[in-house]
Amino acid sequence: PGISVTAAAPEQATPYLRPLLRFAAAHVPARKHKETPLYILCTAGMRLLPERQQAAILDDLVTNVPLEFDFLFSKSHAEVISGKQEGVYSWIGINFVLGRFDHEDEEDAVVTVALRDQRKSLVRKRTVGILDMGGASLQIAYEVPDSGAISSPQQQEEAAKSLLAEFNLGCDVQHTGHMYRVYVNTFLGFGGNFARQRYEEHVLNQTYEHNRLHSQETGLSPNMPFLDPCLPVGLEDTVVRGGKTLYMRGQGDWLTCAKLLQPLLTGSNGSHASLVETYKAPIDFSNSEFYGFSEFFYCTEDVLRLGGQYSAPTFTSAAQEYCSQRWEVLTQRFRGGLYSAHADQHRLKYQCFKSAWMYQVLHEGFQFPLDYPSLRTAQLVYDREVQWTLGAILYKTRFLPLRDLRQESIRQAHASWLRLSFVYNHYLFFACILVVALAIVLYLLRLRRIHRRQLRSAQHTLLWLDKVVVPVGQGSGP
């Protein structure tokens, strides 16, 4: 369930994590333990605890984990991260798996990025934004390439600053090619299940108020149910809140359901902040791409079988058709195996509502155009389930590879220099021998030619003497 369960007994935090740490220790070579960083990052469960209890749990980990394990673990390696950090890590993980940080591939779509304190703009591979709707919350994260896009009225300046994260994923702080500016926001209460609860409370209160004003008894008994357009036709459900009970029966009207959900987006029911009015950094819908996870995928795939490339008209048509079916027909299809293996009774029951909620969040809340072509709903990316933890470890260790690469490059350069020197010296030695040998041969050949020339010269001299020198005793007569 999470380490927050040790809040009442923080001394149990290390024992609680011991099985996981032992698993890690068994799979990391023992000789590498001292140089393997260990990070313990806590999320939503810990964020809900008072700071005093958070600190007690973290202190236990920082004190006792190093006593049992030799991993590289310091006080700064254990922390409670914010929802903003979690969103950034999710964004990093997805884009890493998709290869969007590799700027060498020129075939993919690109975007022009205006970096702060940089005169020239940077053209690099376009990153993807993420939409993630869980049971209780909704999150969005995407890059804001243009620094001018965050300019907003004075009352929104602080909100803009708190929702934007700027970070460097380069090998060092001087490497600006991987400087990113990302908008991240988490909307509590806007998840699929929580939105259904808010809707039920809204309908219950409105129905009771309507009954009081008009002396009616709608929804007070199974014989006079409230006709819920967000449930399949004929499905019966009961809502109990604060001593009040509301009986419902599905009407299966998807368009009416979507309209009834608008007050939950704007916050006009007074229970939550407005998704519509909250500051959101501008999105260039003509040059952007998004992935939708969790409920975005379940809503499109589990029963509608439309997961993947999202098309608003196709999705709307399929959602309306599903909602209009009688509950008996849907359960029969379910038993016949016509839906995804992940679909269950809960999915069948609330698919109509959740599909309308997803549609409203996407197109009314975040203002995605109805003809937006670049949204893909997915559970896996390249057959991998990508978690925020991947992005966290990439961010936390982003400078470590540089040190290792530099040391390795120095070692390789030194080794290459030694090999090159060794080979070069050998070649130089043999070359010198060859040059000396050639010099000796040439010298001997030259001596031989000189010797031959001298012999020929001597022979010519003897012949000449034979012709011009008179022998003694020979000469003219008396």
Short mmCIF file of C-alpha atoms in Angstrom, two decimals:
data_model
loop_
_atom_site.label_atom_id
_atom_site.label_comp_id
_atom_site.label_asym_id
_atom_site.label_seq_id
_atom_site.Cartn_x
_atom_site.Cartn_y
_atom_site.Cartn_z
CA PRO A 1 0.00 0.00 0.00
CA GLY A 2 2.94 2.39 0.41
CA ILE A 3 5.39 3.55 3.02
CA SER A 4 2.87 6.03 4.46
CA VAL A 5 1.32 3.11 6.39
CA THR A 6 4.24 3.40 8.83
CA ALA A 7 3.20 6.92 9.87
CA ALA A 8 2.18 5.75 13.35
CA ALA A 9 5.44 3.79 13.77
CA PRO A 10 8.15 5.48 11.66
CA GLU A 11 10.79 3.06 13.01
CA GLN A 12 9.12 0.44 10.79
CA ALA A 13 9.91 2.35 7.59
CA THR A 14 13.21 0.58 6.92
CA PRO A 15 11.84 -2.91 7.71
CA TYR A 16 8.91 -2.12 5.42
CA LEU A 17 11.28 -1.47 2.50
CA ARG A 18 13.75 -4.21 3.41
CA PRO A 19 12.36 -6.85 0.97
CA LEU A 20 12.63 -4.40 -1.94
CA LEU A 21 16.15 -3.36 -0.96
CA ARG A 22 17.24 -6.97 -0.58
CA PHE A 23 15.85 -7.70 -4.03
CA ALA A 24 17.88 -4.80 -5.45
CA ALA A 25 21.00 -5.88 -3.58
CA ALA A 26 20.70 -9.40 -4.96
CA HIS A 27 20.46 -8.19 -8.56
CA VAL A 28 23.20 -5.55 -8.45
CA PRO A 29 26.74 -7.02 -8.38
CA ALA A 30 28.15 -6.70 -4.86
CA ARG A 31 31.27 -4.92 -6.13
CA LYS A 32 29.01 -2.23 -7.62
CA HIS A 33 26.91 -1.50 -4.52
CA LYS A 34 29.04 1.38 -3.27
CA GLU A 35 28.79 3.20 -6.59
CA THR A 36 25.10 2.48 -7.27
CA PRO A 37 22.86 5.42 -6.23
CA LEU A 38 19.72 4.61 -4.24
CA TYR A 39 16.79 7.03 -4.30
CA ILE A 40 13.65 6.70 -2.19
CA LEU A 41 11.04 9.08 -3.59
CA CYS A 42 7.63 9.27 -1.92
CA THR A 43 4.45 10.43 -3.65
CA ALA A 44 0.76 11.04 -2.92
CA GLY A 45 0.39 8.86 0.18
CA MET A 46 3.24 10.61 1.95
CA ARG A 47 2.11 14.05 0.74
CA LEU A 48 -1.13 13.56 2.67
CA LEU A 49 0.73 13.09 5.97
CA PRO A 50 1.68 15.97 8.29
CA GLU A 51 5.23 17.21 7.77
CA ARG A 52 6.25 15.92 11.20
CA GLN A 53 5.32 12.35 10.27
CA GLN A 54 6.97 12.70 6.87
CA ALA A 55 10.21 13.82 8.51
CA ALA A 56 10.15 10.95 11.02
CA ILE A 57 9.80 8.35 8.27
CA LEU A 58 12.56 9.90 6.16
CA ASP A 59 14.88 10.17 9.16
CA ASP A 60 14.45 6.47 9.86
CA LEU A 61 15.37 5.63 6.27
CA VAL A 62 18.40 7.92 6.17
CA THR A 63 19.67 6.53 9.48
CA ASN A 64 19.02 2.80 9.12
CA VAL A 65 19.21 1.96 5.42
CA PRO A 66 23.01 2.61 5.26
CA LEU A 67 23.50 0.27 8.23
CA GLU A 68 22.18 -2.67 6.21
CA PHE A 69 23.00 -1.80 2.60
CA ASP A 70 26.08 -0.38 0.89
CA PHE A 71 24.30 1.56 -1.83
CA LEU A 72 25.26 5.17 -2.50
CA PHE A 73 22.58 6.72 -0.29
CA SER A 74 22.59 10.13 1.39
CA LYS A 75 20.06 12.34 3.09
CA SER A 76 19.20 14.12 -0.15
CA HIS A 77 18.31 10.78 -1.77
CA ALA A 78 15.16 10.36 0.35
CA GLU A 79 12.39 12.89 -0.16
CA VAL A 80 8.68 13.48 -0.64
CA ILE A 81 8.23 14.77 -4.19
CA SER A 82 5.49 17.16 -5.26
CA GLY A 83 2.81 16.45 -7.82
CA LYS A 84 4.65 18.82 -10.13
CA GLN A 85 7.86 16.79 -9.84
CA GLU A 86 5.96 13.57 -10.43
CA GLY A 87 4.45 15.05 -13.59
CA VAL A 88 7.86 16.18 -14.85
CA TYR A 89 9.31 12.72 -14.25
CA SER A 90 6.41 11.12 -16.15
CA TRP A 91 7.00 13.51 -19.04
CA ILE A 92 10.73 12.71 -19.08
CA GLY A 93 10.11 8.96 -19.00
CA ILE A 94 7.67 8.96 -21.91
CA ASN A 95 9.80 11.16 -24.13
CA PHE A 96 12.92 9.14 -23.33
CA VAL A 97 11.26 5.88 -24.39
CA LEU A 98 9.96 7.55 -27.55
CA GLY A 99 13.46 8.79 -28.37
CA ARG A 100 12.45 12.47 -28.36
CA PHE A 101 15.66 13.55 -26.64
CA ASP A 102 17.76 12.20 -29.51
CA HIS A 103 18.25 15.25 -31.69
CA GLU A 104 20.31 13.56 -34.39
CA ASP A 105 17.36 11.99 -36.21
CA GLU A 106 16.15 14.62 -38.65
CA GLU A 107 13.19 12.65 -40.01
CA ASP A 108 10.85 13.36 -37.09
CA ALA A 109 8.82 16.52 -36.58
CA VAL A 110 10.71 19.44 -35.12
CA VAL A 111 9.89 22.53 -33.11
CA THR A 112 11.61 25.89 -32.70
CA VAL A 113 12.54 26.54 -29.09
CA ALA A 114 13.31 29.98 -27.67
CA LEU A 115 15.69 29.54 -24.75
CA ARG A 116 16.05 32.11 -22.03
CA ASP A 117 19.27 34.16 -22.19
CA GLN A 118 19.97 32.77 -25.67
CA ARG A 119 19.91 35.01 -28.74
CA LYS A 120 19.42 32.27 -31.26
CA SER A 121 16.47 29.91 -31.28
CA LEU A 122 17.04 26.17 -31.28
CA VAL A 123 15.41 23.75 -33.71
CA ARG A 124 15.13 20.25 -32.28
CA LYS A 125 12.93 17.17 -32.23
CA ARG A 126 9.38 17.79 -31.03
CA THR A 127 8.48 16.26 -27.67
CA VAL A 128 5.11 14.79 -26.72
CA GLY A 129 2.72 15.98 -24.05
CA ILE A 130 0.97 13.60 -21.67
CA LEU A 131 -2.58 13.38 -20.36
CA ASP A 132 -3.15 11.04 -17.45
CA MET A 133 -6.51 10.53 -15.76
CA GLY A 134 -6.56 8.26 -12.74
CA GLY A 135 -9.37 7.47 -10.37
CA ALA A 136 -8.95 10.59 -8.22
CA SER A 137 -6.87 13.10 -10.18
CA LEU A 138 -6.07 14.38 -13.64
CA GLN A 139 -2.65 15.48 -14.84
CA ILE A 140 -1.31 17.21 -17.92
CA ALA A 141 2.30 17.96 -18.89
CA TYR A 142 3.72 19.40 -22.10
CA GLU A 143 6.64 21.44 -23.37
CA VAL A 144 6.28 25.19 -23.82
CA PRO A 145 8.80 25.97 -26.60
CA ASP A 146 8.19 29.72 -26.73
CA SER A 147 9.14 31.65 -23.62
CA GLY A 148 6.83 34.45 -24.73
CA ALA A 149 3.87 32.09 -24.47
CA ILE A 150 3.94 32.26 -20.69
CA SER A 151 3.23 35.98 -20.66
CA SER A 152 -0.09 36.47 -18.96
CA PRO A 153 -2.07 39.08 -17.05
CA GLN A 154 -0.65 40.12 -13.71
CA GLN A 155 -3.08 38.01 -11.70
CA GLN A 156 -1.86 34.88 -13.48
CA GLU A 157 1.88 35.52 -13.36
CA GLU A 158 2.46 33.69 -10.10
CA ALA A 159 0.26 30.80 -11.22
CA ALA A 160 2.26 30.55 -14.44
CA LYS A 161 5.55 30.42 -12.53
CA SER A 162 4.33 27.74 -10.14
CA LEU A 163 3.07 25.54 -12.98
CA LEU A 164 6.17 25.74 -15.18
CA ALA A 165 9.30 23.67 -14.67
CA GLU A 166 12.60 24.48 -16.38
CA PHE A 167 15.35 21.89 -16.26
CA ASN A 168 18.43 20.73 -18.12
CA LEU A 169 18.73 17.12 -19.25
CA GLY A 170 22.12 17.67 -20.83
CA CYS A 171 25.35 16.09 -19.66
CA ASP A 172 26.34 19.30 -17.90
CA VAL A 173 24.88 22.68 -17.08
CA GLN A 174 26.58 24.30 -20.07
CA HIS A 175 24.82 21.98 -22.51
CA THR A 176 21.72 24.00 -23.44
CA GLY A 177 20.59 21.73 -26.25
CA HIS A 178 18.55 19.73 -23.74
CA MET A 179 17.07 22.61 -21.76
CA TYR A 180 13.31 22.14 -21.44
CA ARG A 181 10.43 24.26 -20.21
CA VAL A 182 7.41 22.14 -19.26
CA TYR A 183 3.94 23.07 -18.05
CA VAL A 184 2.67 20.63 -15.41
CA ASN A 185 -0.61 20.70 -13.54
CA THR A 186 -2.49 18.19 -11.40
CA PHE A 187 -6.23 18.55 -10.83
CA LEU A 188 -7.40 16.76 -7.72
CA GLY A 189 -10.99 15.53 -7.88
CA PHE A 190 -11.01 15.36 -11.67
CA GLY A 191 -10.20 11.65 -11.99
CA GLY A 192 -12.83 9.31 -13.41
CA ASN A 193 -14.07 7.71 -10.18
CA PHE A 194 -13.96 10.90 -8.13
CA ALA A 195 -15.78 12.79 -10.87
CA ARG A 196 -18.56 10.19 -10.71
CA GLN A 197 -18.86 10.73 -6.96
CA ARG A 198 -19.02 14.49 -7.46
CA TYR A 199 -21.66 14.03 -10.14
CA GLU A 200 -23.78 11.79 -7.90
CA GLU A 201 -23.61 14.30 -5.05
CA HIS A 202 -24.53 17.10 -7.45
CA VAL A 203 -27.51 15.18 -8.84
CA LEU A 204 -28.67 14.06 -5.39
CA ASN A 205 -28.64 17.60 -3.99
CA GLN A 206 -30.32 19.08 -7.05
CA THR A 207 -33.02 16.39 -7.08
CA TYR A 208 -33.79 16.81 -3.40
CA GLU A 209 -33.98 20.58 -3.85
CA HIS A 210 -36.25 20.17 -6.89
CA ASN A 211 -38.50 17.80 -4.96
CA ARG A 212 -38.74 20.29 -2.10
CA LEU A 213 -39.67 23.18 -4.36
CA HIS A 214 -42.17 21.25 -6.47
CA SER A 215 -43.46 18.78 -3.89
CA GLN A 216 -42.25 15.79 -5.90
CA GLU A 217 -40.65 12.49 -4.93
CA THR A 218 -38.34 11.81 -7.86
CA GLY A 219 -35.63 9.33 -6.94
CA LEU A 220 -36.96 8.63 -3.47
CA SER A 221 -38.08 5.10 -4.33
CA PRO A 222 -37.22 2.40 -6.90
CA ASN A 223 -40.64 2.93 -8.47
CA MET A 224 -39.94 6.62 -9.15
CA PRO A 225 -36.21 6.67 -9.96
CA PHE A 226 -34.14 9.55 -11.18
CA LEU A 227 -33.47 8.91 -14.87
CA ASP A 228 -29.71 9.14 -15.19
CA PRO A 229 -28.56 9.89 -18.76
CA CYS A 230 -25.04 8.77 -17.80
CA LEU A 231 -25.98 5.11 -17.17
CA PRO A 232 -26.88 2.47 -19.79
CA VAL A 233 -30.58 2.01 -20.49
CA GLY A 234 -32.36 0.10 -17.74
CA LEU A 235 -29.41 -0.15 -15.33
CA GLU A 236 -30.49 0.53 -11.74
CA ASP A 237 -28.19 2.15 -9.19
CA THR A 238 -28.49 3.65 -5.71
CA VAL A 239 -26.65 6.66 -4.27
CA VAL A 240 -26.39 7.20 -0.52
CA ARG A 241 -24.87 10.43 0.82
CA GLY A 242 -25.25 12.00 4.27
CA GLY A 243 -28.36 10.08 5.20
CA LYS A 244 -30.00 10.76 1.83
CA THR A 245 -30.76 8.05 -0.72
CA LEU A 246 -31.33 8.53 -4.43
CA TYR A 247 -32.58 5.73 -6.68
CA MET A 248 -31.40 5.91 -10.27
CA ARG A 249 -32.25 4.19 -13.52
CA GLY A 250 -30.18 4.49 -16.67
CA GLN A 251 -31.52 6.53 -19.56
CA GLY A 252 -28.51 6.13 -21.87
CA ASP A 253 -28.42 9.63 -23.36
CA TRP A 254 -24.75 10.42 -23.92
CA LEU A 255 -25.20 13.98 -25.22
CA THR A 256 -27.39 14.96 -22.26
CA CYS A 257 -24.89 13.34 -19.92
CA ALA A 258 -22.05 15.42 -21.38
CA LYS A 259 -24.04 18.62 -20.84
CA LEU A 260 -24.78 17.70 -17.22
CA LEU A 261 -21.05 17.36 -16.56
CA GLN A 262 -20.15 20.91 -17.54
CA PRO A 263 -20.73 22.37 -14.04
CA LEU A 264 -18.10 19.95 -12.73
CA LEU A 265 -15.56 21.40 -15.17
CA THR A 266 -16.19 25.05 -14.41
CA GLY A 267 -16.37 24.64 -10.66
CA SER A 268 -19.78 26.33 -10.65
CA ASN A 269 -20.99 23.73 -8.18
CA GLY A 270 -18.62 25.30 -5.66
CA SER A 271 -16.92 22.07 -4.67
CA HIS A 272 -13.71 22.21 -6.70
CA ALA A 273 -11.52 24.59 -8.67
CA SER A 274 -12.32 25.29 -12.29
CA LEU A 275 -10.56 23.24 -14.92
CA VAL A 276 -11.64 25.77 -17.53
CA GLU A 277 -10.42 28.88 -15.71
CA THR A 278 -7.14 27.51 -14.33
CA TYR A 279 -4.10 28.96 -16.10
CA LYS A 280 -2.79 26.72 -18.87
CA ALA A 281 0.20 27.55 -21.03
CA PRO A 282 -0.81 27.89 -24.70
CA ILE A 283 -0.60 24.76 -26.85
CA ASP A 284 0.31 24.96 -30.52
CA PHE A 285 -2.25 22.43 -31.75
CA SER A 286 -0.87 22.70 -35.29
CA ASN A 287 2.54 21.41 -34.18
CA SER A 288 2.12 19.21 -31.12
CA GLU A 289 1.51 15.61 -30.11
CA PHE A 290 -0.05 14.07 -27.01
CA TYR A 291 -0.35 10.65 -25.40
CA GLY A 292 -3.34 9.83 -23.19
CA PHE A 293 -2.88 7.26 -20.43
CA SER A 294 -4.95 5.44 -17.80
CA GLU A 295 -8.61 6.46 -18.13
CA PHE A 296 -8.00 7.99 -21.55
CA PHE A 297 -6.94 4.54 -22.74
CA TYR A 298 -9.52 2.54 -20.78
CA CYS A 299 -12.38 4.73 -22.05
CA THR A 300 -11.36 4.32 -25.66
CA GLU A 301 -10.21 0.68 -25.63
CA ASP A 302 -11.82 -1.55 -22.99
CA VAL A 303 -15.30 -1.69 -24.54
CA LEU A 304 -15.19 0.67 -27.52
CA ARG A 305 -11.99 -0.91 -28.91
CA LEU A 306 -10.78 2.43 -30.24
CA GLY A 307 -7.45 2.67 -28.43
CA GLY A 308 -4.59 4.25 -30.33
CA GLN A 309 -5.12 7.19 -32.67
CA TYR A 310 -7.95 9.30 -31.28
CA SER A 311 -10.71 10.71 -33.47
CA ALA A 312 -13.38 12.80 -31.74
CA PRO A 313 -16.20 12.04 -34.24
CA THR A 314 -15.48 8.30 -34.18
CA PHE A 315 -15.25 8.24 -30.40
CA THR A 316 -18.47 10.26 -29.97
CA SER A 317 -20.40 7.96 -32.28
CA ALA A 318 -19.18 4.80 -30.54
CA ALA A 319 -19.84 6.26 -27.07
CA GLN A 320 -23.39 7.23 -28.00
CA GLU A 321 -24.06 3.78 -29.42
CA TYR A 322 -22.80 2.10 -26.26
CA CYS A 323 -24.84 4.32 -23.93
CA SER A 324 -28.03 3.72 -25.88
CA GLN A 325 -27.85 -0.06 -25.42
CA ARG A 326 -29.90 -1.80 -22.77
CA TRP A 327 -27.98 -3.11 -19.78
CA GLU A 328 -29.00 -6.69 -20.58
CA VAL A 329 -27.47 -6.41 -24.06
CA LEU A 330 -24.19 -5.05 -22.69
CA THR A 331 -23.86 -7.81 -20.09
CA GLN A 332 -24.60 -10.40 -22.78
CA ARG A 333 -21.85 -8.96 -24.97
CA PHE A 334 -19.52 -9.00 -21.98
CA ARG A 335 -20.19 -12.69 -21.32
CA GLY A 336 -19.66 -13.36 -25.01
CA GLY A 337 -16.12 -11.98 -24.82
CA LEU A 338 -16.74 -9.04 -27.14
CA TYR A 339 -14.91 -6.60 -24.90
CA SER A 340 -11.30 -6.30 -23.79
CA ALA A 341 -9.97 -8.77 -21.23
CA HIS A 342 -9.42 -5.79 -18.92
CA ALA A 343 -13.11 -4.84 -18.94
CA ASP A 344 -15.16 -5.74 -15.87
CA GLN A 345 -18.63 -5.03 -14.47
CA HIS A 346 -17.49 -1.67 -13.11
CA ARG A 347 -16.26 -0.65 -16.56
CA LEU A 348 -19.53 -1.70 -18.20
CA LYS A 349 -21.57 0.16 -15.60
CA TYR A 350 -19.73 3.49 -15.75
CA GLN A 351 -18.32 3.50 -19.28
CA CYS A 352 -21.09 5.81 -20.48
CA PHE A 353 -20.32 8.36 -17.76
CA LYS A 354 -16.54 8.11 -18.05
CA SER A 355 -16.53 8.46 -21.82
CA ALA A 356 -18.61 11.64 -21.54
CA TRP A 357 -16.34 12.92 -18.77
CA MET A 358 -13.18 12.20 -20.77
CA TYR A 359 -14.67 13.99 -23.78
CA GLN A 360 -15.59 17.06 -21.73
CA VAL A 361 -12.21 17.22 -20.00
CA LEU A 362 -10.37 16.99 -23.30
CA HIS A 363 -12.43 19.33 -25.46
CA GLU A 364 -14.06 21.70 -22.96
CA GLY A 365 -11.54 21.68 -20.14
CA PHE A 366 -8.27 21.62 -22.10
CA GLN A 367 -9.79 23.10 -25.28
CA PHE A 368 -8.45 20.46 -27.67
CA PRO A 369 -10.00 21.04 -31.12
CA LEU A 370 -12.51 18.44 -32.27
CA ASP A 371 -10.37 17.81 -35.35
CA TYR A 372 -7.09 17.48 -33.41
CA PRO A 373 -5.23 14.64 -35.17
CA SER A 374 -2.27 14.01 -32.88
CA LEU A 375 -3.63 12.39 -29.72
CA ARG A 376 -2.86 8.73 -29.12
CA THR A 377 -4.32 6.79 -26.20
CA ALA A 378 -2.06 4.05 -24.90
CA GLN A 379 -1.26 1.77 -22.01
CA LEU A 380 2.16 0.67 -23.27
CA VAL A 381 4.83 2.52 -25.22
CA TYR A 382 6.89 0.19 -27.39
CA ASP A 383 5.43 -2.71 -25.35
CA ARG A 384 6.62 -1.13 -22.11
CA GLU A 385 4.60 0.34 -19.27
CA VAL A 386 6.36 3.62 -18.63
CA GLN A 387 6.22 4.88 -15.04
CA TRP A 388 7.33 8.20 -13.56
CA THR A 389 10.14 6.33 -11.80
CA LEU A 390 12.02 5.98 -15.11
CA GLY A 391 11.99 9.74 -15.59
CA ALA A 392 13.04 10.26 -11.98
CA ILE A 393 16.15 8.10 -12.25
CA LEU A 394 17.06 9.70 -15.59
CA TYR A 395 16.79 13.15 -14.07
CA LYS A 396 18.57 12.30 -10.82
CA THR A 397 21.52 10.65 -12.56
CA ARG A 398 21.70 12.88 -15.63
CA PHE A 399 25.19 14.18 -14.78
CA LEU A 400 26.65 10.83 -13.70
CA PRO A 401 27.17 9.39 -17.20
CA LEU A 402 29.23 12.43 -18.17
CA ARG A 403 31.76 11.74 -15.42
CA ASP A 404 31.91 8.09 -16.35
CA LEU A 405 32.14 8.87 -20.05
CA ARG A 406 34.90 11.38 -19.46
CA GLN A 407 36.88 8.92 -17.37
CA GLU A 408 36.26 6.20 -19.93
CA SER A 409 37.23 8.49 -22.79
CA ILE A 410 40.44 9.42 -20.95
CA ARG A 411 41.20 5.74 -20.38
CA GLN A 412 40.41 4.91 -23.99
CA ALA A 413 42.45 7.84 -25.26
CA HIS A 414 45.38 6.84 -23.07
CA ALA A 415 45.11 3.21 -24.18
CA SER A 416 44.79 4.28 -27.80
CA TRP A 417 47.84 6.52 -27.43
CA LEU A 418 49.84 3.64 -25.94
CA ARG A 419 48.73 1.31 -28.72
CA LEU A 420 49.43 3.94 -31.32
CA SER A 421 52.84 4.71 -29.82
CA PHE A 422 53.71 1.02 -29.68
CA VAL A 423 52.68 0.42 -33.28
CA TYR A 424 54.23 3.67 -34.44
CA ASN A 425 57.57 2.87 -32.77
CA HIS A 426 57.63 -0.58 -34.33
CA TYR A 427 56.89 0.81 -37.76
CA LEU A 428 59.45 3.54 -37.26
CA PHE A 429 62.09 0.99 -36.23
CA PHE A 430 61.49 -1.16 -39.29
CA ALA A 431 61.35 1.90 -41.51
CA CYS A 432 64.73 3.04 -40.20
CA ILE A 433 66.22 -0.39 -40.86
CA LEU A 434 64.78 -0.34 -44.36
CA VAL A 435 66.17 3.13 -45.03
CA VAL A 436 69.62 2.11 -43.75
CA ALA A 437 69.54 -1.07 -45.84
CA LEU A 438 68.54 0.89 -48.92
CA ALA A 439 71.29 3.41 -48.22
CA ILE A 440 73.85 0.63 -47.92
CA VAL A 441 72.65 -1.01 -51.13
CA LEU A 442 72.71 2.29 -52.98
CA TYR A 443 76.15 3.03 -51.59
CA LEU A 444 77.48 -0.37 -52.70
CA LEU A 445 75.92 0.06 -56.12
CA ARG A 446 77.51 3.46 -56.42
CA LEU A 447 80.92 2.07 -55.41
CA ARG A 448 80.51 -0.68 -57.96
CA ARG A 449 79.72 1.81 -60.72
CA ILE A 450 82.70 3.94 -59.73
CA HIS A 451 84.96 0.87 -59.73
CA ARG A 452 83.75 -0.16 -63.18
CA ARG A 453 84.25 3.37 -64.46
CA GLN A 454 87.83 3.35 -63.14
CA LEU A 455 88.55 0.00 -64.81
CA ARG A 456 87.26 1.24 -68.17
CA SER A 457 89.29 4.43 -67.81
CA ALA A 458 92.45 2.45 -67.10
CA GLN A 459 91.91 0.25 -70.14
CA HIS A 460 91.44 3.31 -72.38
CA THR A 461 94.66 4.81 -71.05
CA LEU A 462 96.66 1.66 -71.80
CA LEU A 463 95.36 1.52 -75.37
CA TRP A 464 96.25 5.14 -75.93
CA LEU A 465 99.76 4.59 -74.60
CA ASP A 466 100.16 1.60 -76.89
CA LYS A 467 99.44 3.84 -79.85
CA VAL A 468 101.48 6.95 -79.08
CA VAL A 469 104.45 5.76 -77.05
CA VAL A 470 107.43 4.47 -79.15
CA PRO A 471 109.19 1.47 -77.67
CA VAL A 472 112.84 1.88 -76.76
CA GLY A 473 115.16 0.82 -79.56
CA GLN A 474 112.69 1.73 -82.20
CA GLY A 475 112.86 5.02 -83.98
CA SER A 476 114.24 6.66 -87.18
CA GLY A 477 117.45 5.40 -88.83
CA PRO A 478 120.90 7.19 -89.04
#
